[in-house]
PDB file of N, CA and C in Angstrom:
ATOM      1  N   UNK A   1      25.141  -9.962  -2.254  1.00 60.00           N
ATOM      2  CA  UNK A   1      24.594 -10.527  -1.018  1.00 60.00           C
ATOM      3  C   UNK A   1      23.844  -9.439  -0.234  1.00 60.00           C
ATOM      4  N   UNK A   2      24.470  -8.258  -0.100  1.00 67.00           N
ATOM      5  CA  UNK A   2      23.832  -7.177   0.641  1.00 67.00           C
ATOM      6  C   UNK A   2      22.537  -6.727  -0.012  1.00 67.00           C
ATOM      7  N   UNK A   3      22.578  -6.604  -1.358  1.00 72.00           N
ATOM      8  CA  UNK A   3      21.384  -6.145  -2.073  1.00 72.00           C
ATOM      9  C   UNK A   3      20.261  -7.164  -1.923  1.00 72.00           C
ATOM     10  N   UNK A   4      20.616  -8.457  -1.987  1.00 76.00           N
ATOM     11  CA  UNK A   4      19.597  -9.493  -1.848  1.00 76.00           C
ATOM     12  C   UNK A   4      18.965  -9.439  -0.452  1.00 76.00           C
ATOM     13  N   UNK A   5      19.798  -9.210   0.553  1.00 72.00           N
ATOM     14  CA  UNK A   5      19.292  -9.131   1.925  1.00 72.00           C
ATOM     15  C   UNK A   5      18.321  -7.958   2.061  1.00 72.00           C
ATOM     16  N   UNK A   6      18.633  -6.837   1.405  1.00 77.00           N
ATOM     17  CA  UNK A   6      17.737  -5.669   1.470  1.00 77.00           C
ATOM     18  C   UNK A   6      16.396  -5.994   0.824  1.00 77.00           C
ATOM     19  N   UNK A   7      16.435  -6.702  -0.313  1.00 76.00           N
ATOM     20  CA  UNK A   7      15.196  -7.067  -1.005  1.00 76.00           C
ATOM     21  C   UNK A   7      14.339  -7.974  -0.138  1.00 76.00           C
ATOM     22  N   UNK A   8      14.969  -8.967   0.483  1.00 76.00           N
ATOM     23  CA  UNK A   8      14.220  -9.882   1.349  1.00 76.00           C
ATOM     24  C   UNK A   8      13.670  -9.121   2.551  1.00 76.00           C
ATOM     25  N   UNK A   9      14.446  -8.171   3.079  1.00 80.00           N
ATOM     26  CA  UNK A   9      13.991  -7.388   4.224  1.00 80.00           C
ATOM     27  C   UNK A   9      12.756  -6.572   3.870  1.00 80.00           C
ATOM     28  N   UNK A  10      12.741  -5.991   2.666  1.00 81.00           N
ATOM     29  CA  UNK A  10      11.599  -5.191   2.230  1.00 81.00           C
ATOM     30  C   UNK A  10      10.363  -6.071   2.097  1.00 81.00           C
ATOM     31  N   UNK A  11      10.546  -7.273   1.549  1.00 82.00           N
ATOM     32  CA  UNK A  11       9.409  -8.194   1.391  1.00 82.00           C
ATOM     33  C   UNK A  11       8.896  -8.616   2.769  1.00 82.00           C
ATOM     34  N   UNK A  12       9.813  -8.943   3.658  1.00 82.00           N
ATOM     35  CA  UNK A  12       9.421  -9.371   5.001  1.00 82.00           C
ATOM     36  C   UNK A  12       8.692  -8.263   5.743  1.00 82.00           C
ATOM     37  N   UNK A  13       9.165  -7.011   5.570  1.00 87.00           N
ATOM     38  CA  UNK A  13       8.528  -5.874   6.243  1.00 87.00           C
ATOM     39  C   UNK A  13       7.109  -5.695   5.706  1.00 87.00           C
ATOM     40  N   UNK A  14       6.941  -5.831   4.384  1.00 90.00           N
ATOM     41  CA  UNK A  14       5.614  -5.670   3.773  1.00 90.00           C
ATOM     42  C   UNK A  14       4.671  -6.759   4.285  1.00 90.00           C
ATOM     43  N   UNK A  15       5.152  -7.993   4.347  1.00 90.00           N
ATOM     44  CA  UNK A  15       4.309  -9.090   4.841  1.00 90.00           C
ATOM     45  C   UNK A  15       3.980  -8.886   6.316  1.00 90.00           C
ATOM     46  N   UNK A  16       4.964  -8.388   7.070  1.00 88.00           N
ATOM     47  CA  UNK A  16       4.743  -8.151   8.496  1.00 88.00           C
ATOM     48  C   UNK A  16       3.659  -7.106   8.720  1.00 88.00           C
ATOM     49  N   UNK A  17       3.670  -6.050   7.902  1.00 91.00           N
ATOM     50  CA  UNK A  17       2.655  -4.991   8.020  1.00 91.00           C
ATOM     51  C   UNK A  17       1.275  -5.556   7.686  1.00 91.00           C
ATOM     52  N   UNK A  18       1.193  -6.352   6.627  1.00 92.00           N
ATOM     53  CA  UNK A  18      -0.102  -6.936   6.234  1.00 92.00           C
ATOM     54  C   UNK A  18      -0.604  -7.876   7.327  1.00 92.00           C
ATOM     55  N   UNK A  19       0.302  -8.671   7.904  1.00 89.00           N
ATOM     56  CA  UNK A  19      -0.075  -9.607   8.970  1.00 89.00           C
ATOM     57  C   UNK A  19      -0.557  -8.826  10.188  1.00 89.00           C
ATOM     58  N   UNK A  20       0.152  -7.743  10.512  1.00 92.00           N
ATOM     59  CA  UNK A  20      -0.203  -6.900  11.652  1.00 92.00           C
ATOM     60  C   UNK A  20      -1.580  -6.264  11.428  1.00 92.00           C
ATOM     61  N   UNK A  21      -1.823  -5.781  10.206  1.00 93.00           N
ATOM     62  CA  UNK A  21      -3.101  -5.140   9.882  1.00 93.00           C
ATOM     63  C   UNK A  21      -4.240  -6.150   9.979  1.00 93.00           C
ATOM     64  N   UNK A  22      -4.050  -7.349   9.445  1.00 94.00           N
ATOM     65  CA  UNK A  22      -5.112  -8.362   9.479  1.00 94.00           C
ATOM     66  C   UNK A  22      -5.385  -8.775  10.923  1.00 94.00           C
ATOM     67  N   UNK A  23      -4.348  -8.801  11.761  1.00 93.00           N
ATOM     68  CA  UNK A  23      -4.532  -9.160  13.171  1.00 93.00           C
ATOM     69  C   UNK A  23      -5.394  -8.111  13.865  1.00 93.00           C
ATOM     70  N   UNK A  24      -5.172  -6.841  13.561  1.00 94.00           N
ATOM     71  CA  UNK A  24      -5.969  -5.756  14.158  1.00 94.00           C
ATOM     72  C   UNK A  24      -7.422  -5.864  13.690  1.00 94.00           C
ATOM     73  N   UNK A  25      -7.615  -6.146  12.401  1.00 94.00           N
ATOM     74  CA  UNK A  25      -8.971  -6.246  11.848  1.00 94.00           C
ATOM     75  C   UNK A  25      -9.734  -7.381  12.529  1.00 94.00           C
ATOM     76  N   UNK A  26      -9.097  -8.543  12.672  1.00 94.00           N
ATOM     77  CA  UNK A  26      -9.787  -9.685  13.287  1.00 94.00           C
ATOM     78  C   UNK A  26     -10.024  -9.423  14.769  1.00 94.00           C
ATOM     79  N   UNK A  27      -9.122  -8.688  15.407  1.00 90.00           N
ATOM     80  CA  UNK A  27      -9.255  -8.392  16.837  1.00 90.00           C
ATOM     81  C   UNK A  27     -10.449  -7.455  17.073  1.00 90.00           C
ATOM     82  N   UNK A  28     -10.648  -6.491  16.172  1.00 85.00           N
ATOM     83  CA  UNK A  28     -11.734  -5.522  16.350  1.00 85.00           C
ATOM     84  C   UNK A  28     -13.090  -6.102  15.958  1.00 85.00           C
ATOM     85  N   UNK A  29     -13.102  -7.032  14.997  1.00 80.00           N
ATOM     86  CA  UNK A  29     -14.378  -7.600  14.532  1.00 80.00           C
ATOM     87  C   UNK A  29     -14.748  -8.850  15.328  1.00 80.00           C
TER      88      UNK A  29
END
């Protein structure tokens, strides 16, 4: 259970970074 939670957390963090980056790109353009 703990290992699965860590895996999901890593995926969520990666998606969050990509979402954050795309938001900055659209905001500047």
